[in-house]
C-alpha positions as a Python dict, from the first residue, in 0.01 Angstrom:
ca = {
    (1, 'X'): (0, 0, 0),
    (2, 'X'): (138, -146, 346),
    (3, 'X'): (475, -191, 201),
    (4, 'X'): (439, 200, 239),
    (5, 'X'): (523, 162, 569),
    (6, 'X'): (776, -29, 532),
    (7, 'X'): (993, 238, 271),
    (8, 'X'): (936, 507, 569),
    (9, 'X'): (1090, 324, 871),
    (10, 'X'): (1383, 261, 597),
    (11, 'X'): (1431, 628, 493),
    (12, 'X'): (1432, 702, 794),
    (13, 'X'): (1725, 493, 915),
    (14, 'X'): (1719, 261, 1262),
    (15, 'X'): (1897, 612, 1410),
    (16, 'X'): (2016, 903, 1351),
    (17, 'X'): (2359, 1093, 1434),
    (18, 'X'): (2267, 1471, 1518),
    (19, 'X'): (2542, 1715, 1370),
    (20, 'X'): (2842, 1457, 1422),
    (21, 'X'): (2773, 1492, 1806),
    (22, 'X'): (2478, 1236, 1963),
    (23, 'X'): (2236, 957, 1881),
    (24, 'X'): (1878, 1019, 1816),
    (25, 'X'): (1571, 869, 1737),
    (26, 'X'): (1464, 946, 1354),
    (27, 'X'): (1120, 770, 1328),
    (28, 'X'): (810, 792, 1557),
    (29, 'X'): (607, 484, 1529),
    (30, 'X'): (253, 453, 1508),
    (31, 'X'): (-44, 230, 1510),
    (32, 'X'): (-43, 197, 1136),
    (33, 'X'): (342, 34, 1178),
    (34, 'X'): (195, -197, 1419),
    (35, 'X'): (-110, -336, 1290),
    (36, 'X'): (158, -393, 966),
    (37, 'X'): (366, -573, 1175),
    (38, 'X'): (110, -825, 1305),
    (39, 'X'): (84, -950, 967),
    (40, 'X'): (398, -1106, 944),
    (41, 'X'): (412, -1184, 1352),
    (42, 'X'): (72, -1391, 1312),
    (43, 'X'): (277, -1620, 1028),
    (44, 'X'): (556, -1627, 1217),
    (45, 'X'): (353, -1785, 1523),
    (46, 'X'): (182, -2004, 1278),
    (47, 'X'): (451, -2123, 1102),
    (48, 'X'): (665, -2195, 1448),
    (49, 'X'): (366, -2415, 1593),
    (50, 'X'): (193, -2143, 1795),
    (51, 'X'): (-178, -2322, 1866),
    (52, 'X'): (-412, -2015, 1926),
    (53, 'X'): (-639, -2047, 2207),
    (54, 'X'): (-1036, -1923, 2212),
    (55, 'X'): (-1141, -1560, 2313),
    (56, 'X'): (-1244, -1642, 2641),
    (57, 'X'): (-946, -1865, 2744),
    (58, 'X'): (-731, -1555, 2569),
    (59, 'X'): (-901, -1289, 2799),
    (60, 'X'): (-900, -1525, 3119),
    (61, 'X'): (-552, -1568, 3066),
    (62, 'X'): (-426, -1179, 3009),
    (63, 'X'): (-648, -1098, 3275),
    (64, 'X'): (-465, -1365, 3511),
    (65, 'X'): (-131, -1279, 3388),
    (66, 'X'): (-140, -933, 3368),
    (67, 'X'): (-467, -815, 3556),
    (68, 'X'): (-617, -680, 3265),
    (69, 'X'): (-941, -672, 3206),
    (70, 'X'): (-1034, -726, 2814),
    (71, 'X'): (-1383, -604, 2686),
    (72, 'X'): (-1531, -814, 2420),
    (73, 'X'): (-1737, -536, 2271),
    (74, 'X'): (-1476, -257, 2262),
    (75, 'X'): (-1368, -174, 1889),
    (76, 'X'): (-1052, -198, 2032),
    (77, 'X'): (-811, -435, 1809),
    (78, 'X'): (-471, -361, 2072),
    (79, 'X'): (-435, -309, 2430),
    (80, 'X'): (-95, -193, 2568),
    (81, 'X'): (94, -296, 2883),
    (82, 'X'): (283, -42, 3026),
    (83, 'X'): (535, -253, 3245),
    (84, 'X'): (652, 54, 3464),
    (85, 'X'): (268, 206, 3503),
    (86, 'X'): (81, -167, 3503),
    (87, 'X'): (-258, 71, 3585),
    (88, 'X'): (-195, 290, 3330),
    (89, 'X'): (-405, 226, 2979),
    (90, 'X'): (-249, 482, 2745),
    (91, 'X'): (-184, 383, 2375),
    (92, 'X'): (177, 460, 2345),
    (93, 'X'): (374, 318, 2054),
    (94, 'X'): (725, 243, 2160),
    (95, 'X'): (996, -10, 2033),
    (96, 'X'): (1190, -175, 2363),
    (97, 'X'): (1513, -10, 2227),
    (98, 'X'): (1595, 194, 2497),
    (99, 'X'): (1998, 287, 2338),
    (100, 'X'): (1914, 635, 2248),
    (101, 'X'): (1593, 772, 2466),
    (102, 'X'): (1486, 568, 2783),
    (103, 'X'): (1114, 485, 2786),
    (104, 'X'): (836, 277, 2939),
    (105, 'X'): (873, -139, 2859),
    (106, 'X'): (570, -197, 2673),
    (107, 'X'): (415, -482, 2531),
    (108, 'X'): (70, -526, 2272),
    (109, 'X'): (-248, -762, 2308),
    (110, 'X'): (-329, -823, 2029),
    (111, 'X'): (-675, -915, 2053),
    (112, 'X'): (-815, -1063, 1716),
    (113, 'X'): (-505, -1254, 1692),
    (114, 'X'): (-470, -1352, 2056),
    (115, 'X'): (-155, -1281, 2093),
    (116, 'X'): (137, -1059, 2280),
    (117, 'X'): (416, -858, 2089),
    (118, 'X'): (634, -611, 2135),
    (119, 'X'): (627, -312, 1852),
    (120, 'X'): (892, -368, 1646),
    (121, 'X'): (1020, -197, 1305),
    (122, 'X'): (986, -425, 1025),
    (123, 'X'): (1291, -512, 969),
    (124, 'X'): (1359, -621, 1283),
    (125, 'X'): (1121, -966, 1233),
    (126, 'X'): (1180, -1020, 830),
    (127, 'X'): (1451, -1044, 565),
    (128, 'X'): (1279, -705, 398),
    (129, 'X'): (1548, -758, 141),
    (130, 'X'): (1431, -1114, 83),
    (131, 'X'): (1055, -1067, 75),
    (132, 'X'): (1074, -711, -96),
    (133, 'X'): (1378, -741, -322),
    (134, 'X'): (1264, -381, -496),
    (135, 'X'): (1351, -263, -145),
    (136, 'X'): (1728, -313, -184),
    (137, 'X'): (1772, -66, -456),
    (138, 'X'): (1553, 165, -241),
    (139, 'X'): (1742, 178, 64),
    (140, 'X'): (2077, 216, -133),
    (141, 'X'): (1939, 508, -306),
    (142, 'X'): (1822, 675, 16),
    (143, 'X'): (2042, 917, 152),
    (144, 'X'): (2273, 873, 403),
    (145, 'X'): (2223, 1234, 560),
    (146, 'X'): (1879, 1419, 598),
    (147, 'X'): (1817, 1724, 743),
    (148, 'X'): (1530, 1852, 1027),
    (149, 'X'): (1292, 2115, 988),
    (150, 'X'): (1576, 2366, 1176),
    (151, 'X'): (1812, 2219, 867),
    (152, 'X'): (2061, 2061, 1118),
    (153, 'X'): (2223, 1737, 968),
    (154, 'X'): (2163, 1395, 1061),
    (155, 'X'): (2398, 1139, 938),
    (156, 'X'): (2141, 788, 952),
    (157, 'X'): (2226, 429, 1030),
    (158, 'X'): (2065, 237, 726),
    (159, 'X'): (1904, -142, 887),
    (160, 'X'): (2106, -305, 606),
    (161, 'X'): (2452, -171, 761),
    (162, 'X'): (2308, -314, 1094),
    (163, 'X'): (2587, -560, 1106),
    (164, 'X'): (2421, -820, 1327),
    (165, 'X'): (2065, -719, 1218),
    (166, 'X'): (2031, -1060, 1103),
    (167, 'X'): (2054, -1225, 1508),
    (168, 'X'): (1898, -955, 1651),
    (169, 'X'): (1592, -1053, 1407),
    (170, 'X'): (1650, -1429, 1498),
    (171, 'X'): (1650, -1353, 1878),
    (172, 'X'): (1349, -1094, 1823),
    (173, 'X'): (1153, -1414, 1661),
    (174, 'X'): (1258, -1620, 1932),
    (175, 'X'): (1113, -1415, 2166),
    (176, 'X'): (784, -1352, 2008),
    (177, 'X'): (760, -1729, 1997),
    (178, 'X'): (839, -1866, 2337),
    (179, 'X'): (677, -1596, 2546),
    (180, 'X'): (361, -1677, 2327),
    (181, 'X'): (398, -2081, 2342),
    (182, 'X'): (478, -2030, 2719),
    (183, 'X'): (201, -1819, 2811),
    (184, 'X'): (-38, -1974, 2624),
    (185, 'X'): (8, -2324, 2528),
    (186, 'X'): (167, -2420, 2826),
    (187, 'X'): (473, -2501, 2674),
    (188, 'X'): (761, -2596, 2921),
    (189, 'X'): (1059, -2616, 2699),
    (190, 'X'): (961, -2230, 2616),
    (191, 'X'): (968, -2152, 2959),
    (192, 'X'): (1296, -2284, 2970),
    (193, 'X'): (1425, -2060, 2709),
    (194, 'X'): (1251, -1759, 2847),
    (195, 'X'): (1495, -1833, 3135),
    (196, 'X'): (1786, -1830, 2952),
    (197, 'X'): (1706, -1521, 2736),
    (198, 'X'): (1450, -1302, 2873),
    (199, 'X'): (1477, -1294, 3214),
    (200, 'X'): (1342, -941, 3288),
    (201, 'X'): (998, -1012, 3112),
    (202, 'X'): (937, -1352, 3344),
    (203, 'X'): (1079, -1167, 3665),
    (204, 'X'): (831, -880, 3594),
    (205, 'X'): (503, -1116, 3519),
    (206, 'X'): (584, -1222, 3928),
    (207, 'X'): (700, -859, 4089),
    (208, 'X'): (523, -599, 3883),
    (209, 'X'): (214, -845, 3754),
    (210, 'X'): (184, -1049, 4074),
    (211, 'X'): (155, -1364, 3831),
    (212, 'X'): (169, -1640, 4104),
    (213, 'X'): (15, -1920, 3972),
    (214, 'X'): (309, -2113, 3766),
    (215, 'X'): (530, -2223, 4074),
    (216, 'X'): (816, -2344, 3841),
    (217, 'X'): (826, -1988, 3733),
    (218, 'X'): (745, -1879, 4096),
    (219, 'X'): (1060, -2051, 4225),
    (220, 'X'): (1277, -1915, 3982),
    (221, 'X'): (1237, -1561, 4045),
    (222, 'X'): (1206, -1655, 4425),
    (223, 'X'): (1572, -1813, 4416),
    (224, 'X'): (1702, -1526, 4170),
    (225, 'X'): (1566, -1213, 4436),
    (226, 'X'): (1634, -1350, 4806),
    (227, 'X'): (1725, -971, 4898),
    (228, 'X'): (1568, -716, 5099),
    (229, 'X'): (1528, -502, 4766),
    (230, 'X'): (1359, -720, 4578),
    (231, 'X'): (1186, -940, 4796),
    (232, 'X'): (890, -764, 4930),
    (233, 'X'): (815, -713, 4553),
    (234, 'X'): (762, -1079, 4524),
    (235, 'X'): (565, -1129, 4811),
    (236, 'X'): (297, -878, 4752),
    (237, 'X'): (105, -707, 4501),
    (238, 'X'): (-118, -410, 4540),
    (239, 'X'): (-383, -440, 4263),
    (240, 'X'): (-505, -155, 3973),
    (241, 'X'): (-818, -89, 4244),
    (242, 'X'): (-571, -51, 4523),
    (243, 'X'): (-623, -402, 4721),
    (244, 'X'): (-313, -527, 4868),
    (245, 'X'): (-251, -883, 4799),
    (246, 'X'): (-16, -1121, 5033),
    (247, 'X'): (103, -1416, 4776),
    (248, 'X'): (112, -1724, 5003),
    (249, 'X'): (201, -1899, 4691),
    (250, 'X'): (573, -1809, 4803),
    (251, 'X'): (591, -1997, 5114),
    (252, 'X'): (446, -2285, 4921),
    (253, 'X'): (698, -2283, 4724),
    (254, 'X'): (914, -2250, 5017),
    (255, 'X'): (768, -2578, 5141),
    (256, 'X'): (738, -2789, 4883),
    (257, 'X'): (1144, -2711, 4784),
    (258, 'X'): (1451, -2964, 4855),
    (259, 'X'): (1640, -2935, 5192),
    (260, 'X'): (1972, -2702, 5021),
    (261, 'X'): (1676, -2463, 4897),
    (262, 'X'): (1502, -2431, 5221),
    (263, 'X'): (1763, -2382, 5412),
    (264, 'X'): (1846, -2071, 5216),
    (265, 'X'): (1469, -1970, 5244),
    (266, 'X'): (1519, -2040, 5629),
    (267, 'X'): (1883, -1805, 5622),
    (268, 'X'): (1734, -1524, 5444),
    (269, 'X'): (1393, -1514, 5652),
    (270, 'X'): (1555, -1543, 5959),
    (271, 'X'): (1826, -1259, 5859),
    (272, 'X'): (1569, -1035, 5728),
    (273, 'X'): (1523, -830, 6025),
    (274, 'X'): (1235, -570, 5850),
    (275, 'X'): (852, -615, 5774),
    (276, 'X'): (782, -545, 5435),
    (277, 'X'): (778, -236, 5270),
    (278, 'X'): (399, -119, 5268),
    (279, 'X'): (449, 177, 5073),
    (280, 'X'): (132, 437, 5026),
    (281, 'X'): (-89, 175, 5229),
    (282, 'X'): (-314, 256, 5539),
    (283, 'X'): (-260, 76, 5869),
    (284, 'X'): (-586, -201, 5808),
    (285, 'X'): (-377, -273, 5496),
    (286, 'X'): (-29, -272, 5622),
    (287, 'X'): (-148, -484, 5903),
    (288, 'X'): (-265, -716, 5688),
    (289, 'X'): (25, -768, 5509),
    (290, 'X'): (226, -783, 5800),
    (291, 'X'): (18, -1066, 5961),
    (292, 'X'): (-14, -1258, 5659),
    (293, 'X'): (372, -1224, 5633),
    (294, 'X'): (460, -1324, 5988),
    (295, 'X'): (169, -1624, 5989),
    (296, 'X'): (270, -1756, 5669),
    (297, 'X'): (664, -1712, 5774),
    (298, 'X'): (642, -1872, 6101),
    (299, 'X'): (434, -2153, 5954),
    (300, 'X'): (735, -2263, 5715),
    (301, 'X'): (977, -2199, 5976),
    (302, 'X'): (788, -2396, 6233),
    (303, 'X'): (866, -2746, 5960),
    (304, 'X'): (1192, -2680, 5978),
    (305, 'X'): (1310, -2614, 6279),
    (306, 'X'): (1055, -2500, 6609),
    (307, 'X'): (1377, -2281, 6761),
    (308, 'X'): (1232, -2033, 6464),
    (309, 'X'): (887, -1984, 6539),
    (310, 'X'): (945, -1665, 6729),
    (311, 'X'): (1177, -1428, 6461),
    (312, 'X'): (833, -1308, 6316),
    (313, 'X'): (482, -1238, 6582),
    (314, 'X'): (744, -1050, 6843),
    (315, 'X'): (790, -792, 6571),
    (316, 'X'): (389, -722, 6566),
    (317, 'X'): (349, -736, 7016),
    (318, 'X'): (180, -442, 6993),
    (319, 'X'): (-160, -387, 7111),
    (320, 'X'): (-281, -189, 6818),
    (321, 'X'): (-168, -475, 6589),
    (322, 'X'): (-381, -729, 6800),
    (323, 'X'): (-710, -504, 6835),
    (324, 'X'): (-694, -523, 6420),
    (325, 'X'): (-614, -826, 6432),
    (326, 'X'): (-950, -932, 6624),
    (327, 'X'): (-1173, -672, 6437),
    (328, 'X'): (-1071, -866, 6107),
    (329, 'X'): (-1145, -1216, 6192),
    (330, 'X'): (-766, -1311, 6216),
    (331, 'X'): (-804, -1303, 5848),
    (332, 'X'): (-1038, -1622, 5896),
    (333, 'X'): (-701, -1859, 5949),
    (334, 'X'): (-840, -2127, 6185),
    (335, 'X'): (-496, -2154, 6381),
    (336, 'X'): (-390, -1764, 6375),
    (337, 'X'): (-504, -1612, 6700),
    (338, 'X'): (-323, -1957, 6858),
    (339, 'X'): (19, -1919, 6689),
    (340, 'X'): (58, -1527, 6725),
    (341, 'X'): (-51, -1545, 7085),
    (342, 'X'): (221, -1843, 7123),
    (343, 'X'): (483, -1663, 6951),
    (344, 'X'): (411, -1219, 6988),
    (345, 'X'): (630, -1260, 7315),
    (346, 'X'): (899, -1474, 7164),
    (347, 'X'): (916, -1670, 7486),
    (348, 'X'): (640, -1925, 7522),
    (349, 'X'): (706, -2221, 7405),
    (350, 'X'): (498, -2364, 7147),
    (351, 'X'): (302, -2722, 7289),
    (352, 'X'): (529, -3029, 7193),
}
């Protein structure tokens, strides 16, 4: 019986108070609470106007998103996304509750759904008192203090003295919703809301994911991370088969913005006075990056204001830069070769 599942996470409280002194965690989740969960997070999308997309446009889109690659015939039912390790592919079963214990951010595809979750306990996305009303005598009748196999007490916190339980279940549904309707119906007004109340998970599909494509989104997390720290994570990704990937998208974005926002663009790129951070990287690829940077850079800088055009090239006037340089093409940019040469000495003036 599923509701099964549902008694255990109850006895065992949402957490536990070890001998009177600190917090811990008295339930270790599972696939089996999971795959219970989906039942009532697939009628919560289709009661809240989720429209499910097709297989293929699901996969595309995960694999777009979050560069993972889904395989039709694996048995498979959930993939998990480790948002700390992006490469790694273990099944771990955590809760984003990270009060007591800290632990990866993970989230769920759910893949005969087509959907993304979280894990979370039951009650935590239903009235269980509501739908189950057997359950409330249960839980009153469970004890308040249990005892581990070394027979030390634990005093538990029962999820019906969860005082606001109720809006933490409200913003939990909220959440399951919007990213959903955002990432896969397209659905502006979610993103909006996802801006307001889950920032973290939207800053991490750009500078952990390397998401690009959604330049509202892009120029959000652009505007909210114009520091050194935080920066080079937006402009680069290097992918699960270690390619390192420059994201012009961000001087696009840079382009296409209104005068007050590229004049801050124009401040911070002019005051940042390091290449990006290239960590673990050989010199083809850091070279890369740094070209693609300084090109890309200069080019913006150049529509503002021409006085610019040499804060970037002068920084790469080296002669091992410009043999790699050659050997790769100039990355196949028509008008490279012309504006590094015009700029690497950061005296030549550019033709008027």
């Amino acid at each position: 019986m599923n509701e099964k599942i549902l008694e255990n996470q109850l006895s065992k409280g949402s957490t536990g108070l070890y001998e009177n002194s600190f917090d811990i965690e008295t339930y270790s989740y599972t696939n089996n609470d999971l795959d219970y969960s989906i039942l009532f997070l697939d009628k919560i999308l289709k009661k809240n106007s989720f429209s499910k997309i097709d297989e293929q446009n699901f996969n595309d889109r995960i694999y777009k998103i979050f560069g993972r690659l889904i395989d039709p015939a694996s048995s498979k039912s959930t993939l998990c996304i480790n948002f700390e390790e992006k490469c790694s592919k273990t099944m771990n079963f955590y809760r984003n509750d990270n009060s007591i214990d800290i632990k990866p951010y993970l989230i769920y595809i759910i893949k005969k759904h087509n959907f993304i979750t979280e894990l979370y306990a039951i009650p935590e996305i239903i009235d269980y008192q509501k739908e189950f009303p057997y359950l409330i005598d249960f839980e009153n009748n469970i004890p308040s203090e249990i005892r581990t196999k070394e027979n030390d007490k634990v005093t538990i916190t029962k999820w019906k003295d969860i005082s606001d339980l109720s809006q933490k279940r409200q913003k939990n549904i909220q959440t399951l919703i919007n990213r959903n309707k955002y990432l896969f119906n397209d659905n502006k007004a979610s993103l909006v809301w996802l801006k307001f109340n889950d920032e973290y998970f939207l800053e991490s599909l750009v500078k952990v994911f390397g998401y690009v494509q959604d330049k509202d989104l892009l120029k959000w997390v652009l505007d909210r991370n114009l520091n050194d720290d935080e920066f080079d994570k937006l402009l680069f990704t290097k992918t699960c088969n270690n390619r390192y990937i420059l994201h012009k998208e961000i001087f696009e974005v840079m382009t296409k913005a209104d005068n007050k926002s590229k004049e801050n663009y124009l401040l911070y790129l002019r005051g940042k006075t390091e290449l990006p951070k290239v960590e673990d990287a050989n010199f083809r690829d850091k070279a890369k990056i740094y070209a693609l940077y300084c090109y890309y850079a200069t080019k913006f800088t150049q529509s503002i204001d021409q006085g610019y055009v040499y804060t970037f090239f002068p920084k790469l006037n080296d002669e091992k830069f410009e043999e790699e340089f050659k050997r790769s093409n100039y990355y196949n940019i028509p008008d490279f070769k012309k504006l590094f040469d015009d700029t690497k000495n950061g005296s030549i003036g550019l033709p008027m």
